[in-house]
Short mmCIF file of C-alpha atoms in Angstrom, two decimals:
data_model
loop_
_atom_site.label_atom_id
_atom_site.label_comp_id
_atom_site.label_asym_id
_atom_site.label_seq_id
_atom_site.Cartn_x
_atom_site.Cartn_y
_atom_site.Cartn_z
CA UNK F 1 35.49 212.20 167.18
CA UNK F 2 37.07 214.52 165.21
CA UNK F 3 41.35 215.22 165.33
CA UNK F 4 43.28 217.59 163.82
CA UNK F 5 47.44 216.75 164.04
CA UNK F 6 49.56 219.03 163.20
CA UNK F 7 53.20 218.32 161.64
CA UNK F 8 52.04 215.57 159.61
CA UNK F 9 54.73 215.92 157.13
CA UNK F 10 57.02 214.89 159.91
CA UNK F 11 58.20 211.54 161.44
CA UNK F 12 55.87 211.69 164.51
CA UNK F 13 52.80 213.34 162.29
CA UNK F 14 53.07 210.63 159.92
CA UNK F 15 52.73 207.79 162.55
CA UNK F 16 50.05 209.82 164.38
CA UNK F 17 47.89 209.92 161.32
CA UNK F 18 48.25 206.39 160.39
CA UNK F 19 47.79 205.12 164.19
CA UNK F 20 44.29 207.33 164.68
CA UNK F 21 43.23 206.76 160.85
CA UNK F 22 42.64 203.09 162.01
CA UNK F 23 40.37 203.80 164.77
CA UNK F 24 36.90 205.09 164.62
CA UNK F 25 37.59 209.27 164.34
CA UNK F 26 37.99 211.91 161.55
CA UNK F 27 41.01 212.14 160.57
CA UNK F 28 42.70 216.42 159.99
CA UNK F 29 46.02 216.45 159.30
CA UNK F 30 48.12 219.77 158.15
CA UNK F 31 51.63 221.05 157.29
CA UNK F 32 53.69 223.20 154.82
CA UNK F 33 53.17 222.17 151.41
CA UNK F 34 51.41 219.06 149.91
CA UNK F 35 51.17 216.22 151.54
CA UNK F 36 54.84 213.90 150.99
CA UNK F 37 53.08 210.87 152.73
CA UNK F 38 52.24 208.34 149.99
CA UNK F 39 50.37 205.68 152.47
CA UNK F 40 47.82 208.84 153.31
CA UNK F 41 44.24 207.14 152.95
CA UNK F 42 40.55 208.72 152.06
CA UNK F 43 40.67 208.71 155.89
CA UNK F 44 42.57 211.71 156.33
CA UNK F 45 42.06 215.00 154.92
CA UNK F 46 45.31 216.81 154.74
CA UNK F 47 45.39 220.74 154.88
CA UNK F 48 48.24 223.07 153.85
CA UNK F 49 48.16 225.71 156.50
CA UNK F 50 51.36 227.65 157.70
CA UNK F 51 50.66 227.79 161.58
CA UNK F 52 52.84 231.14 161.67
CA UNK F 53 49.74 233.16 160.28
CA UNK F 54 47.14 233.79 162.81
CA UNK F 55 44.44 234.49 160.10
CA UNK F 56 45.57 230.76 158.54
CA UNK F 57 45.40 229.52 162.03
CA UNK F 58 41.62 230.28 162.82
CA UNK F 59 40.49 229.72 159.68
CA UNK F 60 41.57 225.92 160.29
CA UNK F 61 40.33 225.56 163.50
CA UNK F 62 36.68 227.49 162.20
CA UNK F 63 36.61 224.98 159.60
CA UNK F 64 37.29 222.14 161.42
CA UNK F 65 35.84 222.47 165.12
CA UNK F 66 38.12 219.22 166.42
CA UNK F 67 37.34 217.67 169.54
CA UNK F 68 41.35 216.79 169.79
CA UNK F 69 43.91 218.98 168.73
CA UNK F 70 47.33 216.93 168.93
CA UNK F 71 49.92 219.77 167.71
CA UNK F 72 53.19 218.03 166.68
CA UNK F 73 54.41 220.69 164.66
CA UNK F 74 57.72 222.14 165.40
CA UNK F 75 61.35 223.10 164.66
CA UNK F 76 62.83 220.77 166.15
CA UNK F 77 66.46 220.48 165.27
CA UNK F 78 68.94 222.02 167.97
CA UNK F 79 71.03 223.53 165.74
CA UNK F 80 68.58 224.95 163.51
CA UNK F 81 67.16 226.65 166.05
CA UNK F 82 70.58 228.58 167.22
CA UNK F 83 71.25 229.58 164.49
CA UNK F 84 67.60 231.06 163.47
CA UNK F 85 65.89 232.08 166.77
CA UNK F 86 62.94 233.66 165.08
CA UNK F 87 62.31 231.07 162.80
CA UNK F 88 62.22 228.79 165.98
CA UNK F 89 59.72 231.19 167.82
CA UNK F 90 57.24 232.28 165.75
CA UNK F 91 57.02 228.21 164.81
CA UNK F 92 57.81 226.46 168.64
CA UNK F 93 55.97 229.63 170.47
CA UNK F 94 53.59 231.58 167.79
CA UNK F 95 52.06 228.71 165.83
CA UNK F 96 51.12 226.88 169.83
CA UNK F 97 49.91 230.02 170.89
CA UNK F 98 47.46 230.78 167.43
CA UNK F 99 46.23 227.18 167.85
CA UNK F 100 45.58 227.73 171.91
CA UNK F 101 43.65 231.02 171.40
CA UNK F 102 41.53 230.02 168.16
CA UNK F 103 40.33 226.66 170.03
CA UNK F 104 39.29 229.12 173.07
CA UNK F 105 37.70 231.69 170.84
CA UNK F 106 35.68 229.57 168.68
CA UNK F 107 34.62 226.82 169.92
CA UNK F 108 34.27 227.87 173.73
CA UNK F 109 31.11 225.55 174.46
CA UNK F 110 33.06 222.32 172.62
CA UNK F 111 36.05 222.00 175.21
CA UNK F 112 38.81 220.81 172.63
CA UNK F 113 41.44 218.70 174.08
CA UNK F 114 45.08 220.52 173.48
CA UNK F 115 47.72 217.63 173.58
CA UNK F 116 51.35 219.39 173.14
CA UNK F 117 53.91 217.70 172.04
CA UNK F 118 57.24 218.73 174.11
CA UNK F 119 60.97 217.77 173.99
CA UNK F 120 63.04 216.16 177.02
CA UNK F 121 65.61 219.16 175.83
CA UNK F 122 63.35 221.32 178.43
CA UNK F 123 65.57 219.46 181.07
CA UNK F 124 69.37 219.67 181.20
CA UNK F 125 72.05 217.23 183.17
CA UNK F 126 71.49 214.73 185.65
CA UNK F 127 68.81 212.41 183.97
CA UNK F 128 66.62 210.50 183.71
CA UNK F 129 63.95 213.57 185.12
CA UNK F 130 60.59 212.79 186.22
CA UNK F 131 57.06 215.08 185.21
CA UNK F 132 57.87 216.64 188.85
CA UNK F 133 61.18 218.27 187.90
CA UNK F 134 61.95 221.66 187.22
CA UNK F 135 63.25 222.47 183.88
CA UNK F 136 66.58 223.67 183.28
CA UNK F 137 66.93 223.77 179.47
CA UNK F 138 70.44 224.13 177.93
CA UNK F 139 69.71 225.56 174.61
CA UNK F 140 67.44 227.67 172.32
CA UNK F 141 65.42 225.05 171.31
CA UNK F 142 64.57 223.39 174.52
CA UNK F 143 63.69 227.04 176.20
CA UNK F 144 61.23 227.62 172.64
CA UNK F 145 59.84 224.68 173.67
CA UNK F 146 59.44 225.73 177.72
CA UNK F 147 58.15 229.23 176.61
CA UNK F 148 54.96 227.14 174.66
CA UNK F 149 54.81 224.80 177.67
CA UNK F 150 54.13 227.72 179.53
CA UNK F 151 51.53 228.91 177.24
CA UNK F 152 50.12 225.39 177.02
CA UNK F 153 49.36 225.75 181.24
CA UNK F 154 47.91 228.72 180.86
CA UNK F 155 45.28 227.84 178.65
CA UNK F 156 41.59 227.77 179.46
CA UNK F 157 40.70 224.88 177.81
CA UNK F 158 41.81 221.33 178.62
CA UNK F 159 45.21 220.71 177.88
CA UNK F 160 48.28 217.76 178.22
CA UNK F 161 51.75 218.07 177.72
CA UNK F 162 53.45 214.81 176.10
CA UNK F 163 57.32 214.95 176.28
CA UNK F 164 58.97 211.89 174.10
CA UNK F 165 62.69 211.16 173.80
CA UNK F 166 65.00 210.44 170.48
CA UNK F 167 62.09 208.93 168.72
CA UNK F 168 62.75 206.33 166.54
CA UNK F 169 60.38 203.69 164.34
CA UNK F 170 59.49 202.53 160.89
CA UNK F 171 59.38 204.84 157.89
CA UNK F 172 57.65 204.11 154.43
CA UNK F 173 57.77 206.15 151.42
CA UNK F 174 57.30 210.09 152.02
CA UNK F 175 58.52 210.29 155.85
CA UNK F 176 62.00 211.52 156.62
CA UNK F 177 64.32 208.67 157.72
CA UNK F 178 65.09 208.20 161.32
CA UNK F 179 68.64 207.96 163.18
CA UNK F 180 68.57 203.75 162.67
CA UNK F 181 67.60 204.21 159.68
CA UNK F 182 70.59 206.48 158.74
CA UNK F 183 72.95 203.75 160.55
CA UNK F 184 71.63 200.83 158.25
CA UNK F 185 71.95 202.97 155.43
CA UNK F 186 75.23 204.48 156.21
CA UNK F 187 76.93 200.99 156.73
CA UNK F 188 75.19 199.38 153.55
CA UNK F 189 76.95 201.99 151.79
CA UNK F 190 80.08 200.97 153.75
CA UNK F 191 80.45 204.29 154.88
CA UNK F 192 82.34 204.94 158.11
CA UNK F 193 79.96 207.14 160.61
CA UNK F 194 80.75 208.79 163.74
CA UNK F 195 78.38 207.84 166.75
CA UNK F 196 78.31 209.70 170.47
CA UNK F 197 79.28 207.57 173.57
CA UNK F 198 78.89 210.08 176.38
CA UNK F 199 75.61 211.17 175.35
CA UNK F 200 72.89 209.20 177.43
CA UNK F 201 69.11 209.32 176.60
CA UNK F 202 66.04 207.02 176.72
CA UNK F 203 65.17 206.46 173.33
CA UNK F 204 61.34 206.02 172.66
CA UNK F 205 59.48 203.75 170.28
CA UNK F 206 56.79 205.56 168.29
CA UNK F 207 54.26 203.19 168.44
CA UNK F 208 54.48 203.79 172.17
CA UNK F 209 53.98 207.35 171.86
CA UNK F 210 50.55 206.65 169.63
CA UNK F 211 49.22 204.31 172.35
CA UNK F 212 49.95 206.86 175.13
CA UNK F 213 48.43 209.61 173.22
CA UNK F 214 45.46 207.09 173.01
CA UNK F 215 45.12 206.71 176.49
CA UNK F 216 45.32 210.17 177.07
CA UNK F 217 42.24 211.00 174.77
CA UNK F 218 40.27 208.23 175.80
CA UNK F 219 40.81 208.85 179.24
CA UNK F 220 40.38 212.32 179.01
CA UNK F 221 43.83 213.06 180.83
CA UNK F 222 45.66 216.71 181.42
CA UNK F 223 48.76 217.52 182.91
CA UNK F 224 52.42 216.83 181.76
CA UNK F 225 53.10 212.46 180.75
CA UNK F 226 56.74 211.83 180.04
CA UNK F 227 56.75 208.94 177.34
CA UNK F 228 60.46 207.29 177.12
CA UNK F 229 61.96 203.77 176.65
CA UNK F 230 62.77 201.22 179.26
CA UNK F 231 66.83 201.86 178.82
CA UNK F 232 69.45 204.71 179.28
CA UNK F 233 71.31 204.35 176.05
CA UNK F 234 73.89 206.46 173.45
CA UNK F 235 73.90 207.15 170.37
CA UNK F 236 76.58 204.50 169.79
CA UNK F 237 75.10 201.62 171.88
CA UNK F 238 71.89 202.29 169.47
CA UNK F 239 73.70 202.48 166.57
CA UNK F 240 75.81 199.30 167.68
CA UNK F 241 72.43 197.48 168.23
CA UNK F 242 71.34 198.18 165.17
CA UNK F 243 74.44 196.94 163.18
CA UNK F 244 74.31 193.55 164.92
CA UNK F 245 69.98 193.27 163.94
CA UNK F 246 70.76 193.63 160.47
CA UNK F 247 73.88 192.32 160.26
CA UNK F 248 76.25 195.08 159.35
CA UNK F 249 79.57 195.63 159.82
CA UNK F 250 79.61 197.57 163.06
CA UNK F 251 83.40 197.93 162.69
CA UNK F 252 82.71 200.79 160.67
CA UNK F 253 80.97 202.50 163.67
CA UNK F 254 83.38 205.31 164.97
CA UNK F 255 83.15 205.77 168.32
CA UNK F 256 83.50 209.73 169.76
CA UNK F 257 82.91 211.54 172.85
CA UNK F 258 79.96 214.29 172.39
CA UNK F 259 82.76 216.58 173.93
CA UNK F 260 85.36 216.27 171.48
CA UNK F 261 83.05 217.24 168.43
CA UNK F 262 82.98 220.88 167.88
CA UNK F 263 78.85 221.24 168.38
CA UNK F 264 77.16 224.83 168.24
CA UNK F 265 74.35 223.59 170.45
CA UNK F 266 75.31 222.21 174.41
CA UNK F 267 73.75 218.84 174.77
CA UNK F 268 72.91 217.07 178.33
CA UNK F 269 75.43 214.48 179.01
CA UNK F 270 72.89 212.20 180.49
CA UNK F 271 69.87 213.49 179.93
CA UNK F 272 66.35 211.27 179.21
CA UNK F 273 63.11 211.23 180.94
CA UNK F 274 61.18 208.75 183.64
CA UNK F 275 57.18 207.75 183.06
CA UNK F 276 55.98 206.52 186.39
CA UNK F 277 52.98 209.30 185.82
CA UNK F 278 51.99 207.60 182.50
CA UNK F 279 52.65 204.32 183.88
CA UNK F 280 50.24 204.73 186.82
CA UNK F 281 47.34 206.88 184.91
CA UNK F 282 47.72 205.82 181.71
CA UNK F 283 48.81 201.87 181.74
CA UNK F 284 51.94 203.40 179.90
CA UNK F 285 53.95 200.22 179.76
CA UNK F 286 57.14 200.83 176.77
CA UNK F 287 58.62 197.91 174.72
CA UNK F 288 62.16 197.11 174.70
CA UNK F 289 64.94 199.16 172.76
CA UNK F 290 65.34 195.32 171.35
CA UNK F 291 61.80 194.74 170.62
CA UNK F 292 61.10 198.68 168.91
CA UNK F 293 64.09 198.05 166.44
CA UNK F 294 63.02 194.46 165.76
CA UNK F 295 59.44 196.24 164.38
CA UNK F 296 61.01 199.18 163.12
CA UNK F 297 62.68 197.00 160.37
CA UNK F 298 60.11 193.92 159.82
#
């Protein structure tokens, strides 16, 4: 079996391309620039491709003919996408619908499997929202990433949607540090750090998400699979849990309300997604917030 991921350079690409390297598949991975992960093997090939150009776009997919095309790429930083709506299209929208098209054009006789990687930001208030809900997103980048979920369902070839929350995991060398990992380093330095209470979400381990995308390949699944944690937690009860771990001083934790920060980009109050769907077709079973911070600093 052959994979291409997309967004390797990224915390979820990274993972994704160590996870599948292990198992018995050719390995594609491609973002902007050179390769920054330093634990890539001979296993992967990496690609530079910007997924903006059409011509880049086909050219990859021509080259490559995957069986599984697991596109991670993606602004994904609210704020960043306010402020530069374009930027966020032509990557969230343009670069999804390139890859869509190219794997119908050429290789119509192949099939390839289209996993998109989505956002629980396509939802707004009133969480923890099932598969079956109707999206109600509350800023730019959640509706960039509803307008390619749209695309995504109108595709001819088979296709799942995979919406993770607030991922969080290990990083090594050449992957960008997560949230924990900013609290641990943050209150090594002794540096006081503000933390949202009001803000609730189910945070998801990203070996979980790897497994799930497993299942989906190897079960040749479509539709949309919500992968989230076990808990409804904040910012601050994450950050807490991760001061007491590795014993920090969580005294330097500042506790705020979401509401009294001055934030371009509205945020869902309690937001976070349910998996029964993954659960019941997939085996989709998530550890602990305890357990994914205990291996995300062994």
């Amino acid at each position: 079996m052959r994979i291409l991921i997309t967004g390797s350079n990224g915390f979820l690409g990274s993972h994704l391309a160590h996870f599948f390297s292990q198992k018995n598949t050719e390995i594609f991975t491609t973002g902007r620039g050179p390769c920054r992960d330093n634990k890539i093997t001979g296993k992967v090939e990496y690609v530079d491709t910007e997924l903006t150009n059409k011509e880049n776009v086909y050219h990859l997919i021509q080259k490559i003919l995957p069986d599984v095309i697991i596109h991670n790429a993606a602004m994904s930083k609210p704020n960043e996408c306010h402020f530069n709506n374009d930027a966020c299209l032509k990557i969230n929208v343009g670069a999804t619908k390139y890859l869509l098209e190219a794997a119908e054009l050429l290789a119509p006789d192949k099939k390839i499997h289209f996993i998109f990687l989505s956002t629980d930001y396509v939802f707004g208030e009133n969480g923890p929202h099932a598969e079956e809900d109707i999206p109600h997103p509350l800023n730019f980048y959640g509706e960039s990433k509803l307008m390619a979920e749209k695309i995504v369902c109108n595709a001819s070839i088979p296709c799942s949607i995979v919406r993770p929350v607030f991922i969080y995991g290990p990083v090594w060398e050449g992957t960008r540090s997560g949230f924990i990992q900013w609290i641990k380093d943050s209150l090594e330095k002794k540096q006081t750090i503000q933390v949202v209470s009001d803000e609730k979400r189910t945070p998801t381990y990203v070996g979980d998400i790897c497994n799930g995308i497993k299942a989906i390949i190897d079960k040749s699944k479509t539709g949309i699979f919500h992968f989230a944690g076990k808990e409804i937690l904040s910012p601050a009860e994450m950050a807490i849990a991760t001061a007491q771990l590795l014993g920090l001083d969580e005294s330097l934790l500042d506790i705020v309300k979401g509401t009294d920060l001055q934030q371009p980009v509205v945020r869902a109050r309690k937001s976070g997604l349910t998996f029964a769907r993954a659960a019941k077709e997939l085996g989709y079973q998530p550890v602990s917030f305890a357990e994914g911070l205990r291996q995300s600093f062994e």
